[in-house]
Amino acid sequence: YFKHNLAQIRALLHTQTKICISVKADAYGHGAVAMAKAALTSGASYLAVATVDEGIELRAHDITCPVLVLSLCSPQEVSAVVENDLTPLVFDTEYIDLFDKAAASKSNPFVVHLAMDTGMGRIGCLPEEAADMAAYIDSRPHLKLGGVATHFAVSDSISEEHKNYTQLQYTRFHDAIEAIKQRGIDPGICHCSSSAAIISRATMQMDMVRAGIIAYGYYPDQITKSYLEEQGIKIDLKPVLTFESAVVAVRPFTAGRSVSYGRTWIATSDTDIAVLPVGYADGLLRRLSPGLQVAINGKNYPVRGRICMDQCMVDIGKNNPNVKRWDTVVIFGNKDDGALQTADDVAASLGTISYEVLTGLSKRVPRVYIS
Ligand SMILES: *Cc1c(COP(=O)(O)O)cnc(C)c1O
């Protein structure tokens, strides 16, 4: 499904547009190294991480492509960024100087990308400072400007106001790049679009796009499949990950017995309770109960009582022939894998977005890859 999604993304882009895949936060919970390798054999030429450690993990697994570090690092991490040939986003002279100093021992100039804050309000220099900052990087003896980046604040929204704001950010970015060129400086690879803009605004792809959530099969917020169809854009994304557990015990309960901490659920009639070895320490958030349903052999069953750290209990009804001990339980994911809900559905019930549900899957959940 990941490769399918990458092919879908590729089909929306000009042939010369580079693809950078965001594998930050352990590839949105999917496992960074496996996803990074799959991305590089499926049309991506750049990867992006948030932290230096995430970048080092890729390098430790023989991944040699350019790797952008999207967040800022500490002064103590600067030498590791240079040693591992990661590409930082920079935007102020103090931070730029740290890299220039650390790169002094290198035989080749060290590549950095200039981050511009065109309206996200996070990191970056202001557009009107960009040409000066590019000139500053250009004048550092050990650095080379390899690219210029910005990030949109509301590209996942379909309101007119937000669409205009994204256009304004793009125009500011475009004009600042022109100003850099006017100074006689090559801005390098210019990139601004993340998932939402990639699928809804083909005109903003520039030299490279940074795809995250769409690679993992989810539409960003309001940029839904049906919205895109109305716009005449055809793309079919498939959730990559299916979160599964298993029935490790089936226990008969008589009316009046309670389930889990706090005794928040008491059986009103005789029923059978299935025990699952999954809990909030795995990313199955405690506040999902009551309300969460899980799929067993194609049917939904409600979680009863509080979700514990490592276990939870599901009401399967009395003598249910559909559920046996050791059966697979599908919590969310791809319907072809038996899921009856997606990470979007779980996110909606929590008032959040798929990103948070996916990245919330903890390290101890084994990642199993089917290729
Ligand atoms: C996380 C991130 C992305 C990817 O975002 P998606 O919405 O998942 O595509 C791109 N660029 C920056 C700067 C990011 O922080």
CSV table of C-alpha atoms and ligand atoms in Angstrom, one decimal:
chain,number,residue,atom,x,y,z
A,1,TYR,CA,0.0,0.0,0.0
A,2,PHE,CA,2.9,2.3,0.7
A,3,LYS,CA,4.3,1.8,-2.8
A,4,HIS,CA,0.8,2.2,-4.2
A,5,ASN,CA,0.5,5.6,-2.4
A,6,LEU,CA,3.9,6.7,-3.6
A,7,ALA,CA,2.9,5.9,-7.2
A,8,GLN,CA,-0.3,7.9,-6.7
A,9,ILE,CA,1.7,10.8,-5.5
A,10,ARG,CA,4.2,10.5,-8.3
A,11,ALA,CA,1.4,10.6,-10.8
A,12,LEU,CA,0.3,14.0,-9.6
A,13,LEU,CA,3.8,15.6,-10.1
A,14,HIS,CA,5.9,16.7,-13.0
A,15,THR,CA,8.6,14.1,-13.8
A,16,GLN,CA,11.4,16.4,-12.7
A,17,THR,CA,9.8,17.2,-9.3
A,18,LYS,CA,11.7,15.5,-6.5
A,19,ILE,CA,9.9,13.6,-3.7
A,20,CYS,CA,11.0,13.9,-0.1
A,21,ILE,CA,9.2,11.5,2.2
A,22,SER,CA,8.8,12.5,5.8
A,23,VAL,CA,9.8,9.6,8.0
A,24,LYS,CA,9.8,11.6,11.2
A,25,ALA,CA,8.3,10.1,14.4
A,26,ASP,CA,9.3,6.6,13.3
A,27,ALA,CA,7.6,7.2,9.9
A,28,TYR,CA,4.4,8.2,11.6
A,29,GLY,CA,4.5,5.0,13.6
A,30,HIS,CA,5.2,2.7,10.7
A,31,GLY,CA,8.9,2.1,11.3
A,32,ALA,CA,11.4,4.6,9.9
A,33,VAL,CA,14.0,2.4,8.4
A,34,ALA,CA,11.7,0.1,6.6
A,35,MET,CA,9.6,3.0,5.2
A,36,ALA,CA,12.7,4.9,4.3
A,37,LYS,CA,14.1,2.0,2.3
A,38,ALA,CA,10.7,1.4,0.6
A,39,ALA,CA,10.4,5.1,-0.2
A,40,LEU,CA,13.8,5.2,-1.9
A,41,THR,CA,13.0,2.3,-4.1
A,42,SER,CA,9.6,3.9,-5.0
A,43,GLY,CA,10.6,7.2,-6.4
A,44,ALA,CA,11.7,9.3,-3.4
A,45,SER,CA,15.1,10.8,-3.5
A,46,TYR,CA,15.1,12.8,-0.2
A,47,LEU,CA,13.9,11.9,3.3
A,48,ALA,CA,12.9,14.2,6.2
A,49,VAL,CA,13.2,13.6,9.9
A,50,ALA,CA,12.5,15.8,12.9
A,51,THR,CA,15.4,15.0,15.1
A,52,VAL,CA,19.1,14.3,14.8
A,53,ASP,CA,18.7,10.9,16.3
A,54,GLU,CA,16.1,10.0,13.7
A,55,GLY,CA,18.6,11.0,11.1
A,56,ILE,CA,21.4,9.0,12.7
A,57,GLU,CA,19.1,5.9,12.8
A,58,LEU,CA,18.7,6.1,9.0
A,59,ARG,CA,22.5,6.5,8.5
A,60,ALA,CA,23.1,3.5,10.7
A,61,HIS,CA,21.1,1.5,8.3
A,62,ASP,CA,23.1,2.4,5.2
A,63,ILE,CA,20.7,5.0,3.9
A,64,THR,CA,22.8,7.5,2.1
A,65,CYS,CA,20.3,9.9,0.4
A,66,PRO,CA,20.0,13.5,1.5
A,67,VAL,CA,18.1,13.7,4.8
A,68,LEU,CA,16.5,17.0,5.9
A,69,VAL,CA,16.2,17.7,9.6
A,70,LEU,CA,13.0,19.7,9.9
A,71,SER,CA,13.3,20.8,13.5
A,72,LEU,CA,16.1,22.7,15.2
A,73,CYS,CA,18.7,20.8,17.1
A,74,SER,CA,20.8,21.8,20.1
A,75,PRO,CA,24.3,23.1,19.9
A,76,GLN,CA,25.6,19.8,21.2
A,77,GLU,CA,24.0,18.0,18.3
A,78,VAL,CA,25.5,20.2,15.5
A,79,SER,CA,28.7,18.1,15.1
A,80,ALA,CA,26.5,14.9,14.7
A,81,VAL,CA,24.5,16.6,12.0
A,82,VAL,CA,27.6,17.4,10.1
A,83,GLU,CA,29.3,14.0,10.7
A,84,ASN,CA,26.2,12.2,9.5
A,85,ASP,CA,25.8,14.5,6.6
A,86,LEU,CA,22.2,15.4,7.5
A,87,THR,CA,20.8,18.6,6.0
A,88,PRO,CA,19.6,21.1,8.6
A,89,LEU,CA,17.0,23.9,8.1
A,90,VAL,CA,18.7,27.1,9.2
A,91,PHE,CA,17.5,30.7,9.3
A,92,ASP,CA,19.6,32.9,11.7
A,93,THR,CA,23.2,33.8,11.9
A,94,GLU,CA,23.9,32.2,15.3
A,95,TYR,CA,22.7,28.8,14.1
A,96,ILE,CA,24.3,29.1,10.7
A,97,ASP,CA,27.7,29.9,12.4
A,98,LEU,CA,27.4,26.7,14.5
A,99,PHE,CA,27.3,24.6,11.3
A,100,ASP,CA,30.0,26.7,9.6
A,101,LYS,CA,32.3,26.0,12.5
A,102,ALA,CA,31.4,22.3,12.7
A,103,ALA,CA,32.0,21.9,9.0
A,104,ALA,CA,35.4,23.4,9.0
A,105,SER,CA,37.1,20.0,8.9
A,106,LYS,CA,35.1,18.9,5.9
A,107,SER,CA,36.7,18.8,2.5
A,108,ASN,CA,33.4,19.8,0.7
A,109,PRO,CA,31.1,22.6,1.7
A,110,PHE,CA,28.3,21.4,4.0
A,111,VAL,CA,24.8,21.8,2.6
A,112,VAL,CA,22.1,23.6,4.5
A,113,HIS,CA,18.6,24.7,3.5
A,114,LEU,CA,17.3,28.1,4.4
A,115,ALA,CA,13.9,28.0,6.2
A,116,MET,CA,11.5,30.8,5.6
A,117,ASP,CA,8.5,31.7,7.8
A,118,THR,CA,6.0,32.9,5.2
A,119,GLY,CA,3.1,32.6,7.7
A,120,MET,CA,3.4,29.3,9.6
A,121,GLY,CA,4.8,31.1,12.6
A,122,ARG,CA,7.1,28.3,13.6
A,123,ILE,CA,10.7,28.4,12.2
A,124,GLY,CA,12.3,30.4,9.5
A,125,CYS,CA,13.5,33.9,8.6
A,126,LEU,CA,11.0,36.4,7.3
A,127,PRO,CA,10.7,36.5,3.6
A,128,GLU,CA,12.2,40.1,3.5
A,129,GLU,CA,15.3,38.8,5.3
A,130,ALA,CA,15.7,35.8,3.0
A,131,ALA,CA,18.1,37.3,0.5
A,132,ASP,CA,20.4,38.7,3.2
A,133,MET,CA,20.4,35.3,4.9
A,134,ALA,CA,21.1,33.5,1.7
A,135,ALA,CA,24.0,35.9,1.1
A,136,TYR,CA,25.2,35.2,4.6
A,137,ILE,CA,25.2,31.4,4.0
A,138,ASP,CA,26.9,31.9,0.7
A,139,SER,CA,29.6,33.9,2.3
A,140,ARG,CA,30.4,31.3,5.0
A,141,PRO,CA,33.6,29.4,4.0
A,142,HIS,CA,32.3,25.9,4.8
A,143,LEU,CA,28.6,26.1,3.9
A,144,LYS,CA,26.6,25.8,0.7
A,145,LEU,CA,23.0,26.8,0.2
A,146,GLY,CA,21.4,23.7,-1.1
A,147,GLY,CA,17.8,24.7,-0.9
A,148,VAL,CA,15.1,27.0,0.4
A,149,ALA,CA,12.0,25.8,2.3
A,150,THR,CA,8.7,27.1,3.7
A,151,HIS,CA,5.7,25.4,5.3
A,152,PHE,CA,2.0,26.1,5.0
A,153,ALA,CA,-0.2,26.7,8.0
A,154,VAL,CA,-3.7,26.0,6.5
A,155,SER,CA,-3.1,24.1,3.2
A,156,ASP,CA,-5.3,21.3,4.6
A,157,SER,CA,-8.3,23.6,4.9
A,158,ILE,CA,-10.9,24.3,2.1
A,159,SER,CA,-12.3,27.6,3.3
A,160,GLU,CA,-11.8,30.6,0.9
A,161,GLU,CA,-10.0,32.5,3.6
A,162,HIS,CA,-7.5,29.7,4.2
A,163,LYS,CA,-7.0,29.0,0.5
A,164,ASN,CA,-6.1,32.7,0.0
A,165,TYR,CA,-3.7,32.5,3.0
A,166,THR,CA,-1.9,29.6,1.4
A,167,GLN,CA,-1.7,31.5,-1.9
A,168,LEU,CA,-0.3,34.5,0.0
A,169,GLN,CA,2.4,32.2,1.7
A,170,TYR,CA,3.3,30.8,-1.7
A,171,THR,CA,3.6,34.3,-3.2
A,172,ARG,CA,5.8,35.5,-0.4
A,173,PHE,CA,8.0,32.4,-0.8
A,174,HIS,CA,8.2,32.8,-4.6
A,175,ASP,CA,9.1,36.5,-4.3
A,176,ALA,CA,11.7,35.9,-1.7
A,177,ILE,CA,13.3,33.2,-3.9
A,178,GLU,CA,13.4,35.8,-6.8
A,179,ALA,CA,15.1,38.2,-4.5
A,180,ILE,CA,17.8,35.6,-3.7
A,181,LYS,CA,18.3,35.0,-7.4
A,182,GLN,CA,18.6,38.8,-7.9
A,183,ARG,CA,21.5,38.8,-5.6
A,184,GLY,CA,23.2,36.3,-7.9
A,185,ILE,CA,22.8,33.4,-5.5
A,186,ASP,CA,21.5,30.0,-6.5
A,187,PRO,CA,18.7,29.1,-4.1
A,188,GLY,CA,19.1,25.4,-4.8
A,189,ILE,CA,16.1,23.1,-4.4
A,190,CYS,CA,13.0,25.1,-3.5
A,191,HIS,CA,10.2,23.2,-1.6
A,192,CYS,CA,7.1,24.2,0.2
A,193,SER,CA,4.3,21.6,-0.3
A,194,SER,CA,3.5,19.0,2.3
A,195,SER,CA,0.7,16.4,1.8
A,196,ALA,CA,-2.3,18.7,1.7
A,197,ALA,CA,-0.7,21.0,-0.9
A,198,ILE,CA,0.7,18.2,-2.9
A,199,ILE,CA,-2.7,16.7,-3.6
A,200,SER,CA,-4.6,19.9,-3.9
A,201,ARG,CA,-2.2,22.4,-5.4
A,202,ALA,CA,-0.2,21.1,-8.3
A,203,THR,CA,1.0,24.6,-9.1
A,204,MET,CA,3.0,24.8,-5.8
A,205,GLN,CA,5.2,21.7,-6.2
A,206,MET,CA,8.3,23.8,-7.2
A,207,ASP,CA,11.5,21.6,-7.3
A,208,MET,CA,10.5,19.2,-4.5
A,209,VAL,CA,7.6,18.2,-2.4
A,210,ARG,CA,7.6,16.9,1.2
A,211,ALA,CA,5.1,14.1,1.6
A,212,GLY,CA,4.1,12.7,4.9
A,213,ILE,CA,0.6,11.5,5.8
A,214,ILE,CA,-0.5,10.8,2.2
A,215,ALA,CA,2.3,8.3,1.8
A,216,TYR,CA,0.9,6.4,4.8
A,217,GLY,CA,-2.5,6.5,3.2
A,218,TYR,CA,-4.5,9.2,4.9
A,219,TYR,CA,-6.0,12.4,3.5
A,220,PRO,CA,-5.1,15.6,5.4
A,221,ASP,CA,-8.0,17.0,7.3
A,222,GLN,CA,-10.5,18.7,4.9
A,223,ILE,CA,-8.6,17.6,1.7
A,224,THR,CA,-10.7,14.5,1.5
A,225,LYS,CA,-11.0,12.1,-1.5
A,226,SER,CA,-14.5,13.5,-2.3
A,227,TYR,CA,-13.3,17.1,-2.1
A,228,LEU,CA,-10.4,16.3,-4.5
A,229,GLU,CA,-12.8,14.5,-6.9
A,230,GLU,CA,-15.0,17.7,-7.0
A,231,GLN,CA,-11.8,19.5,-8.0
A,232,GLY,CA,-11.1,17.0,-10.7
A,233,ILE,CA,-8.2,15.5,-9.0
A,234,LYS,CA,-8.0,11.7,-9.0
A,235,ILE,CA,-6.0,10.1,-6.2
A,236,ASP,CA,-6.6,6.9,-4.3
A,237,LEU,CA,-4.7,6.5,-1.1
A,238,LYS,CA,-4.7,3.3,1.0
A,239,PRO,CA,-4.0,3.1,4.7
A,240,VAL,CA,-0.6,1.3,5.0
A,241,LEU,CA,-0.9,0.2,8.6
A,242,THR,CA,-3.4,-2.1,10.3
A,243,PHE,CA,-3.3,-2.2,14.1
A,244,GLU,CA,-4.0,-5.7,15.3
A,245,SER,CA,-4.3,-7.6,18.5
A,246,ALA,CA,-5.6,-11.0,19.4
A,247,VAL,CA,-8.2,-12.6,21.7
A,248,VAL,CA,-6.0,-14.2,24.3
A,249,ALA,CA,-8.9,-15.4,26.5
A,250,VAL,CA,-12.7,-15.7,26.4
A,251,ARG,CA,-14.3,-15.5,29.9
A,252,PRO,CA,-17.9,-16.0,30.7
A,253,PHE,CA,-19.4,-13.2,32.8
A,254,THR,CA,-22.7,-13.3,34.7
A,255,ALA,CA,-24.9,-10.2,35.1
A,256,GLY,CA,-23.7,-7.9,37.9
A,257,ARG,CA,-19.9,-8.6,37.4
A,258,SER,CA,-17.8,-5.6,36.5
A,259,VAL,CA,-14.9,-5.2,34.1
A,260,SER,CA,-11.6,-3.3,34.8
A,261,TYR,CA,-10.5,-0.4,37.0
A,262,GLY,CA,-13.1,1.8,38.4
A,263,ARG,CA,-15.9,-0.7,37.8
A,264,THR,CA,-17.2,1.7,35.1
A,265,TRP,CA,-19.0,-1.2,33.3
A,266,ILE,CA,-21.1,-3.8,34.9
A,267,ALA,CA,-22.7,-6.7,32.9
A,268,THR,CA,-26.4,-6.2,32.7
A,269,SER,CA,-26.9,-9.7,31.4
A,270,ASP,CA,-24.8,-12.8,31.0
A,271,THR,CA,-22.1,-12.4,28.3
A,272,ASP,CA,-18.6,-13.4,27.3
A,273,ILE,CA,-15.7,-11.1,27.6
A,274,ALA,CA,-12.7,-11.4,25.3
A,275,VAL,CA,-9.3,-10.2,26.8
A,276,LEU,CA,-6.9,-8.5,24.5
A,277,PRO,CA,-3.2,-7.9,25.4
A,278,VAL,CA,-3.2,-4.3,24.2
A,279,GLY,CA,-3.6,-1.1,26.2
A,280,TYR,CA,-2.8,2.5,26.4
A,281,ALA,CA,1.0,1.9,26.7
A,282,ASP,CA,0.7,0.5,23.1
A,283,GLY,CA,-1.1,3.7,21.9
A,284,LEU,CA,-4.7,2.5,22.5
A,285,LEU,CA,-5.5,5.6,24.4
A,286,ARG,CA,-7.4,5.2,27.7
A,287,ARG,CA,-9.9,7.9,26.7
A,288,LEU,CA,-11.1,5.8,23.8
A,289,SER,CA,-13.2,3.8,26.2
A,290,PRO,CA,-16.1,3.8,26.5
A,291,GLY,CA,-17.0,4.0,22.8
A,292,LEU,CA,-14.3,2.1,21.0
A,293,GLN,CA,-15.3,-0.8,18.9
A,294,VAL,CA,-12.9,-3.4,17.5
A,295,ALA,CA,-13.3,-5.8,14.6
A,296,ILE,CA,-13.2,-9.6,15.0
A,297,ASN,CA,-13.8,-11.7,12.0
A,298,GLY,CA,-15.6,-8.8,10.2
A,299,LYS,CA,-17.9,-7.7,13.1
A,300,ASN,CA,-17.6,-4.9,15.5
A,301,TYR,CA,-17.5,-5.5,19.3
A,302,PRO,CA,-17.4,-2.8,22.1
A,303,VAL,CA,-14.5,-2.4,24.5
A,304,ARG,CA,-15.9,-2.6,28.1
A,305,GLY,CA,-14.6,-0.8,31.1
A,306,ARG,CA,-11.4,1.2,31.2
A,307,ILE,CA,-8.6,0.4,28.9
A,308,CYS,CA,-5.6,-0.6,31.1
A,309,MET,CA,-2.0,0.0,30.4
A,310,ASP,CA,-1.4,-3.4,28.8
A,311,GLN,CA,-4.8,-5.0,28.4
A,312,CYS,CA,-8.4,-4.3,27.5
A,313,MET,CA,-11.6,-6.3,27.5
A,314,VAL,CA,-14.2,-6.6,24.7
A,315,ASP,CA,-17.9,-7.7,25.0
A,316,ILE,CA,-18.5,-10.5,22.4
A,317,GLY,CA,-21.9,-11.6,23.7
A,318,LYS,CA,-22.9,-15.0,25.0
A,319,ASN,CA,-21.6,-18.1,23.1
A,320,ASN,CA,-20.7,-16.1,20.0
A,321,PRO,CA,-19.7,-18.6,17.3
A,322,ASN,CA,-17.9,-15.7,15.4
A,323,VAL,CA,-15.2,-15.3,18.1
A,324,LYS,CA,-12.7,-17.9,19.3
A,325,ARG,CA,-9.7,-17.7,21.5
A,326,TRP,CA,-6.6,-16.7,19.5
A,327,ASP,CA,-8.6,-14.9,16.8
A,328,THR,CA,-7.1,-11.7,15.3
A,329,VAL,CA,-8.6,-8.5,16.5
A,330,VAL,CA,-8.4,-5.5,14.2
A,331,ILE,CA,-8.4,-2.1,15.9
A,332,PHE,CA,-8.0,0.2,12.9
A,333,GLY,CA,-6.4,0.3,9.5
A,334,ASN,CA,-7.0,-0.9,6.0
A,335,LYS,CA,-10.4,-2.6,5.3
A,336,ASP,CA,-8.6,-5.1,3.0
A,337,ASP,CA,-7.0,-6.3,6.2
A,338,GLY,CA,-10.3,-6.6,8.0
A,339,ALA,CA,-10.5,-3.2,9.6
A,340,LEU,CA,-13.9,-1.7,10.1
A,341,GLN,CA,-12.5,1.7,10.9
A,342,THR,CA,-9.4,3.8,9.9
A,343,ALA,CA,-7.1,5.9,12.0
A,344,ASP,CA,-9.2,8.9,10.8
A,345,ASP,CA,-12.3,7.3,12.5
A,346,VAL,CA,-10.4,6.8,15.7
A,347,ALA,CA,-9.0,10.3,15.5
A,348,ALA,CA,-12.4,11.8,14.9
A,349,SER,CA,-13.7,10.1,18.1
A,350,LEU,CA,-10.8,11.7,20.0
A,351,GLY,CA,-11.1,15.1,18.4
A,352,THR,CA,-7.7,14.9,16.8
A,353,ILE,CA,-6.1,13.9,13.5
A,354,SER,CA,-4.8,10.7,12.0
A,355,TYR,CA,-1.2,11.9,12.5
A,356,GLU,CA,-1.6,11.8,16.3
A,357,VAL,CA,-3.3,8.3,16.4
A,358,LEU,CA,-0.6,6.8,14.1
A,359,THR,CA,2.4,8.4,15.9
A,360,GLY,CA,0.9,7.4,19.2
A,361,LEU,CA,1.5,3.7,18.5
A,362,SER,CA,4.3,2.9,20.9
A,363,LYS,CA,7.6,1.3,20.3
A,364,ARG,CA,6.7,-2.0,21.9
A,365,VAL,CA,4.0,-2.8,19.3
A,366,PRO,CA,5.8,-5.1,16.8
A,367,ARG,CA,5.8,-3.8,13.3
A,368,VAL,CA,5.3,-6.6,10.8
A,369,TYR,CA,5.9,-5.9,7.1
A,370,ILE,CA,4.2,-7.6,4.3
A,371,SER,CA,5.7,-6.7,1.0
B,1,LIG,C1,5.8,17.0,9.1
B,1,LIG,C2,6.2,18.0,8.0
B,1,LIG,C3,5.9,17.7,6.7
B,1,LIG,C4,5.0,16.5,6.3
B,1,LIG,O1,3.7,16.8,6.6
B,1,LIG,P1,2.5,16.0,6.1
B,1,LIG,O2,1.3,16.8,6.4
B,1,LIG,O3,2.5,14.7,6.8
B,1,LIG,O4,2.7,15.8,4.6
B,1,LIG,C5,6.4,18.5,5.7
B,1,LIG,N1,7.2,19.6,6.0
B,1,LIG,C6,7.4,19.9,7.3
B,1,LIG,C7,8.3,21.1,7.6
B,1,LIG,C8,7.0,19.1,8.3
B,1,LIG,O5,7.2,19.5,9.6
